[in-house]
CSV table of C-alpha atoms in Angstrom, one decimal:
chain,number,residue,atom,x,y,z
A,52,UNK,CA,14.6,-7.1,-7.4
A,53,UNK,CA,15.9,-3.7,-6.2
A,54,UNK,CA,14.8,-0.8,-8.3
A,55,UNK,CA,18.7,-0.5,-10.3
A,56,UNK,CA,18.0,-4.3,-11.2
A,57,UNK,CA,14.6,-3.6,-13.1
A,58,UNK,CA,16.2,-0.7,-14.8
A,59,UNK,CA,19.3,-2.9,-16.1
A,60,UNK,CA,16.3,-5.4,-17.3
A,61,UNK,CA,14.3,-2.6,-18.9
A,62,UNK,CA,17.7,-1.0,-20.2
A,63,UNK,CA,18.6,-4.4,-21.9
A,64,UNK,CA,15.4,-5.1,-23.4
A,65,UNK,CA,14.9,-2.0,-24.7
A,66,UNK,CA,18.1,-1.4,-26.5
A,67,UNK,CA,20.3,-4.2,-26.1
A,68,UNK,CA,24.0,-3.8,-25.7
A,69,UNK,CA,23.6,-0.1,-26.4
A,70,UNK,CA,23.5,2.7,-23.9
A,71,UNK,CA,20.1,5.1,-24.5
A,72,UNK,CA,20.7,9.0,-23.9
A,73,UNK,CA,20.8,10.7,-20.9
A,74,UNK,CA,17.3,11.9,-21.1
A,75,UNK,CA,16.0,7.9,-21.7
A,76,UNK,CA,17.7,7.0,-18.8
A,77,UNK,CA,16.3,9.9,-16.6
A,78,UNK,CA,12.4,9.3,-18.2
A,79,UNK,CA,12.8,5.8,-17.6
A,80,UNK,CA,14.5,6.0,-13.8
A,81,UNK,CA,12.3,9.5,-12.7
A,82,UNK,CA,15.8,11.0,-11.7
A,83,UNK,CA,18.1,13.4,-12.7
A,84,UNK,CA,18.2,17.4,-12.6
A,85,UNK,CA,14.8,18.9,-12.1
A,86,UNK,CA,13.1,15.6,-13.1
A,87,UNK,CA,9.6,15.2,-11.0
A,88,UNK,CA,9.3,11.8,-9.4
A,89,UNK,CA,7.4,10.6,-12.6
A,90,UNK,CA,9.8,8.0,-14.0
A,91,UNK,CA,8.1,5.3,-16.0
A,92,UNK,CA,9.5,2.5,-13.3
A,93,UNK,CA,7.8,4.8,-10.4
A,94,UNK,CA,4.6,4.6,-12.8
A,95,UNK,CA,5.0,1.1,-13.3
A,96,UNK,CA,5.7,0.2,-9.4
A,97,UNK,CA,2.1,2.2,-8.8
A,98,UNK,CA,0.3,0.6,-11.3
A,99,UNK,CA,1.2,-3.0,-9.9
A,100,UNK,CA,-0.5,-1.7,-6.6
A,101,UNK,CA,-3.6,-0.1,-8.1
A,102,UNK,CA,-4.1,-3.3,-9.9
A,103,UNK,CA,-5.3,-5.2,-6.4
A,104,UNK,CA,-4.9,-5.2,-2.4
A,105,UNK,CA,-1.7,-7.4,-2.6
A,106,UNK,CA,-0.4,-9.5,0.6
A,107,UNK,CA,2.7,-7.4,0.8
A,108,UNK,CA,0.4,-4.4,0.7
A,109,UNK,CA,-0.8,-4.7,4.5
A,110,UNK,CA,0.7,-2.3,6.8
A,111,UNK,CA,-0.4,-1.4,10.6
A,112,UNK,CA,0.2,2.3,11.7
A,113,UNK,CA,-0.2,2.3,15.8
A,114,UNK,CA,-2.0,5.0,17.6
A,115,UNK,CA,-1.0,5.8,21.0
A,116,UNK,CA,-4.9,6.4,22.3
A,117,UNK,CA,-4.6,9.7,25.5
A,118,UNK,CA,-7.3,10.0,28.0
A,119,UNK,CA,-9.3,13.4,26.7
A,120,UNK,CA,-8.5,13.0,23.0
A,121,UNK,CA,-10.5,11.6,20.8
A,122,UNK,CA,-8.9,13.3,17.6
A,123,UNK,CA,-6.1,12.1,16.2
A,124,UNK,CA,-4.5,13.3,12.8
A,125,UNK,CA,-3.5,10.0,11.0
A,126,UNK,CA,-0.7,12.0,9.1
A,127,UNK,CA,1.7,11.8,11.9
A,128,UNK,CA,1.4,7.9,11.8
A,129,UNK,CA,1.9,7.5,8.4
A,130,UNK,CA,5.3,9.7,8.1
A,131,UNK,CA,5.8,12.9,5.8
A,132,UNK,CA,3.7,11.0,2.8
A,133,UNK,CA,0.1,12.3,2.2
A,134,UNK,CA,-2.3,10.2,3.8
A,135,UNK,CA,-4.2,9.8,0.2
A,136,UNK,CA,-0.3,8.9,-1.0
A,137,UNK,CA,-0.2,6.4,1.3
A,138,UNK,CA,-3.6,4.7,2.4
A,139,UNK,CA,-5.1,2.7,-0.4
A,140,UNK,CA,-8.0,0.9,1.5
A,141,UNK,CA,-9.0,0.2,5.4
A,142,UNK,CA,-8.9,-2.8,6.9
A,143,UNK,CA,-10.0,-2.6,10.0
A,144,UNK,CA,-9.2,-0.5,13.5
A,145,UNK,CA,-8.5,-2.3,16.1
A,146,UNK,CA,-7.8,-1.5,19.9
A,147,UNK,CA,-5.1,-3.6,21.8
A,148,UNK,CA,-5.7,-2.7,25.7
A,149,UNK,CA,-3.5,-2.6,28.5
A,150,UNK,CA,-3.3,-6.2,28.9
A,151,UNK,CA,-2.3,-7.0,25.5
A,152,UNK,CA,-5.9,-8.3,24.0
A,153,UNK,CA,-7.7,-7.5,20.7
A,154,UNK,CA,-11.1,-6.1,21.1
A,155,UNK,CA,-13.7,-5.9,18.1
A,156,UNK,CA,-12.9,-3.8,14.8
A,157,UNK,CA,-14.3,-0.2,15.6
A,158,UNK,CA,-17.5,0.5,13.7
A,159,UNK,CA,-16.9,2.8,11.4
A,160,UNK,CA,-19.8,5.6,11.5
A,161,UNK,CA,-22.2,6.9,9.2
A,162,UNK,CA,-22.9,10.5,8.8
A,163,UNK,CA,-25.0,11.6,11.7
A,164,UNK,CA,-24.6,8.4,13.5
A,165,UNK,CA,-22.1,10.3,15.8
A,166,UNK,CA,-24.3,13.2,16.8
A,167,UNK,CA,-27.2,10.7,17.1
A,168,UNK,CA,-25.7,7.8,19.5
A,169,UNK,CA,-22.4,9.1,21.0
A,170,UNK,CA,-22.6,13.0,21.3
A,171,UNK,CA,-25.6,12.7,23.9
A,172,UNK,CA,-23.2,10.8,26.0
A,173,UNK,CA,-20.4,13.0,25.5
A,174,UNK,CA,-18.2,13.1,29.1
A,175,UNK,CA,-19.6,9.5,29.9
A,176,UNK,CA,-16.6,7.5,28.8
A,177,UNK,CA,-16.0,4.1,29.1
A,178,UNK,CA,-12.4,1.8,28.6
A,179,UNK,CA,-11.6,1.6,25.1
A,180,UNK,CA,-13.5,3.3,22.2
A,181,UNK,CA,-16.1,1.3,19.7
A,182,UNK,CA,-16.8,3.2,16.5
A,183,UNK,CA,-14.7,5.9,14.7
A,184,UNK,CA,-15.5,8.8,12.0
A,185,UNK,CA,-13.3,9.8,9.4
A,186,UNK,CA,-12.6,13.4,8.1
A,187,UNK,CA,-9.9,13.7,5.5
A,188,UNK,CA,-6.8,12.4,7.9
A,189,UNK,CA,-8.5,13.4,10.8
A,190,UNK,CA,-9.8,9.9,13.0
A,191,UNK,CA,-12.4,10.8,15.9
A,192,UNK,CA,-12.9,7.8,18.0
A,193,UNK,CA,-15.9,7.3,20.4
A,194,UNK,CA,-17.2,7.2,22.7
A,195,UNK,CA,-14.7,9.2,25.4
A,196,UNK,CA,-11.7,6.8,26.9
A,197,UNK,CA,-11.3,6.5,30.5
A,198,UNK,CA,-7.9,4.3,30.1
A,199,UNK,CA,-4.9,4.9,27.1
A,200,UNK,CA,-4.5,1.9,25.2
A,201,UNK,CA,-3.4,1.5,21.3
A,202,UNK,CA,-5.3,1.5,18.1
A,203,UNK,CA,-4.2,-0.5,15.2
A,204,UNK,CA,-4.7,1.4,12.4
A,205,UNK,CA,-4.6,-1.5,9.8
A,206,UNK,CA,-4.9,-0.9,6.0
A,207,UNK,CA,-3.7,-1.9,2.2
A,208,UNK,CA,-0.8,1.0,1.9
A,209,UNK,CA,1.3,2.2,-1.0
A,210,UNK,CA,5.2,1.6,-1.0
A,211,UNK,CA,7.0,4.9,-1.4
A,212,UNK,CA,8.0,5.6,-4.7
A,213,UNK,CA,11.3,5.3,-6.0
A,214,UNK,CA,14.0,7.6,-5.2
A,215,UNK,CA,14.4,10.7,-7.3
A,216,UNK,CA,18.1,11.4,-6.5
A,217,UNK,CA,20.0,9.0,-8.8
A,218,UNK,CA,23.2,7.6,-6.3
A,219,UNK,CA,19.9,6.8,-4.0
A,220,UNK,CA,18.1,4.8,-6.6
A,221,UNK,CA,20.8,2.5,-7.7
A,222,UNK,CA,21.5,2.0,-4.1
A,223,UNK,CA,18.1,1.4,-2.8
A,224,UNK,CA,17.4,-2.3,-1.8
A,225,UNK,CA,13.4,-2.2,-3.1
A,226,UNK,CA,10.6,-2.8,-0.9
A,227,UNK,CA,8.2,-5.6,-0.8
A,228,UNK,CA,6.6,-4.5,-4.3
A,229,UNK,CA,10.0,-4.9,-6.0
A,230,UNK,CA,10.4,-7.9,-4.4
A,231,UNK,CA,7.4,-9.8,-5.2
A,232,UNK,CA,6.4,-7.9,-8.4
A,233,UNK,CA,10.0,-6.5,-10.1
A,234,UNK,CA,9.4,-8.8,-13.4
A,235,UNK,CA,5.8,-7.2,-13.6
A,236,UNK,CA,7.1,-3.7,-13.0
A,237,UNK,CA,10.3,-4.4,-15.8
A,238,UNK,CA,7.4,-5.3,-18.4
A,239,UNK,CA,5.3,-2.4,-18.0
A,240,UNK,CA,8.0,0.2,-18.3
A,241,UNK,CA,9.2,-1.9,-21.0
A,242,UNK,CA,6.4,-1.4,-22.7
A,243,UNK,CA,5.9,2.0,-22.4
A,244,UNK,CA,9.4,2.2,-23.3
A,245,UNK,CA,8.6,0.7,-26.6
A,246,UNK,CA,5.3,2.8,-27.0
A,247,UNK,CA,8.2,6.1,-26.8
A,248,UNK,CA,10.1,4.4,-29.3
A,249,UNK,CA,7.1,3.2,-31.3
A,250,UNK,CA,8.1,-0.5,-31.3
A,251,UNK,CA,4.6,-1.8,-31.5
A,252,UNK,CA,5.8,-5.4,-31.4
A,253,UNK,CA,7.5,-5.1,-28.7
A,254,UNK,CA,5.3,-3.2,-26.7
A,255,UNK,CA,3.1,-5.9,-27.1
A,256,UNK,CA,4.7,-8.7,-26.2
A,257,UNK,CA,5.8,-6.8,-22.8
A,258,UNK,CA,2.1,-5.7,-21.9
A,259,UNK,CA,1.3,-9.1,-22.6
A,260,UNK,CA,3.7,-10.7,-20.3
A,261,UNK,CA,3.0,-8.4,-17.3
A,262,UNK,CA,-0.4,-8.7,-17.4
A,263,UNK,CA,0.0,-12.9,-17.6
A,264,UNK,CA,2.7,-12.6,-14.5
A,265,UNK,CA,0.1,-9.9,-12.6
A,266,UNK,CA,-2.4,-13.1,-13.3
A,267,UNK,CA,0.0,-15.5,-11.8
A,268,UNK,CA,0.8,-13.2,-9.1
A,269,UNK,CA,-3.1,-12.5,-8.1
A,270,UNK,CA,-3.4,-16.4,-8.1
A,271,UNK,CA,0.4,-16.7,-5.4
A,272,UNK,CA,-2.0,-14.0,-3.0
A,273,UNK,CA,-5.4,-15.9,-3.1
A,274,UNK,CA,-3.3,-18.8,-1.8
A,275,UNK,CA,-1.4,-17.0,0.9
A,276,UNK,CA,-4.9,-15.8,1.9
A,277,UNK,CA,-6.4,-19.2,2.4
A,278,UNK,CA,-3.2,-20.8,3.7
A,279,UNK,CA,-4.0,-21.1,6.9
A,280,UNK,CA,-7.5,-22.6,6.2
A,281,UNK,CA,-5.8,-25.1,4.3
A,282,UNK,CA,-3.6,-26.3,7.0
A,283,UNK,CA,-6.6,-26.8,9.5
A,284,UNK,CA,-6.6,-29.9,10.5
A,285,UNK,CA,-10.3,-31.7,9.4
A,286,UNK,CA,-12.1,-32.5,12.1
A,287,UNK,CA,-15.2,-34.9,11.5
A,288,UNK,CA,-18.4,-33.7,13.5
């Protein structure tokens, strides 16, 4: 579903054959004149994400690793968003060298660890870096790299939110959490569409289906994560 298609859905709901006013329509879509990106659809859409580390949630950012640096600010991977804005959870960091192989997750460090095991060493690098501290958006990798290879920056993201300008949000073909999850994003602004107009039953029934399609939803991504198991071949030992 693209982002025009779950208003229509929410619009039709909501009020039927009717058109709501002008500031509805901008509460419900976060756009319009001097409206902050706060819409009840954008509210819904992040609410589908906070609910679990969806499939359609996994993102890679690339790192281009330089001989001599082992800070890198992860903000200029991850666009203009905020890192917070965008980074839900890590996954894992992973080095691809030179020769196109994946090396071991870094470790990530505990606090002191870094002074303790790598700063003695400091100027004694070695091929590809092992471990990694975290500072706000700042990543420090160690110990010192002798060769520049890429690190796979590998987490559960947030989708931007919706647009703000109106002429973009009809036009905007949704992302991955509109595609898998527009119903479930439709039913929660619905139902805080009907908490505004105090239609209790209403706002009931749509709570209740979202959370039900969330369910079914949670059950699709445990099955996409096991696929692959599934289709191993047995093997009798």
């Amino acid at each position: 579903m693209t982002f025009q298609e779950i208003y229509e859905q929410v619009r039709f709901e909501a009020f039927g054959d009717s058109i709501p006013n002008n500031s509805m329509i901008n509460y419900i879509r976060g756009t319009g004149t001097g409206v902050v990106n706060n819409g009840l659809i954008a509210k819904a859409h992040k609410k589908v994400q906070d609910k679990n580390n969806f499939w359609f949630m996994m993102m890679t950012e690339v790192i281009q690793l330089q001989v001599g640096i082992q800070s890198y600010t992860l903000n200029d991977y991850t666009g203009t968003v905020a890192l917070e804005n965008k980074v839900k959870e890590l996954i894992s960091l992973v080095v691809k060298d030179q020769d196109d192989k994946f090396h071991e997750p870094l470790q990530l460090l505990r606090t002191g660890d870094a002074q303790r095991f790598f700063w003695p060493s400091d100027g004694q690098g070695q091929q590809y870096p092992t471990a990694f501290e975290m500072f706000g958006d700042e990543l420090v990798i160690y110990p010192d790299i002798t060769e520049s290879n890429e690190l796979h920056f590998i987490y559960y993201g947030y989708a931007d939110r919706p647009p703000v300008n109106d002429d973009l949000f009809s036009q905007s073909e949704g992302d991955p959490v509109t595609m898998y999850a527009g119903d479930i994003i439709a039913q929660y602004t619905l139902s805080d569409v009907a908490r505004v107009l105090k239609d209790w039953d209403l706002y009931k029934a749509a709570e209740d289906n979202a959370n039900r399609m969330l369910l079914d939803l949670k059950i699709v991504d445990n099955q996409r994560r096991h696929a692959l198991i599934h289709e191993l071949p047995y093997i009798d030992c």
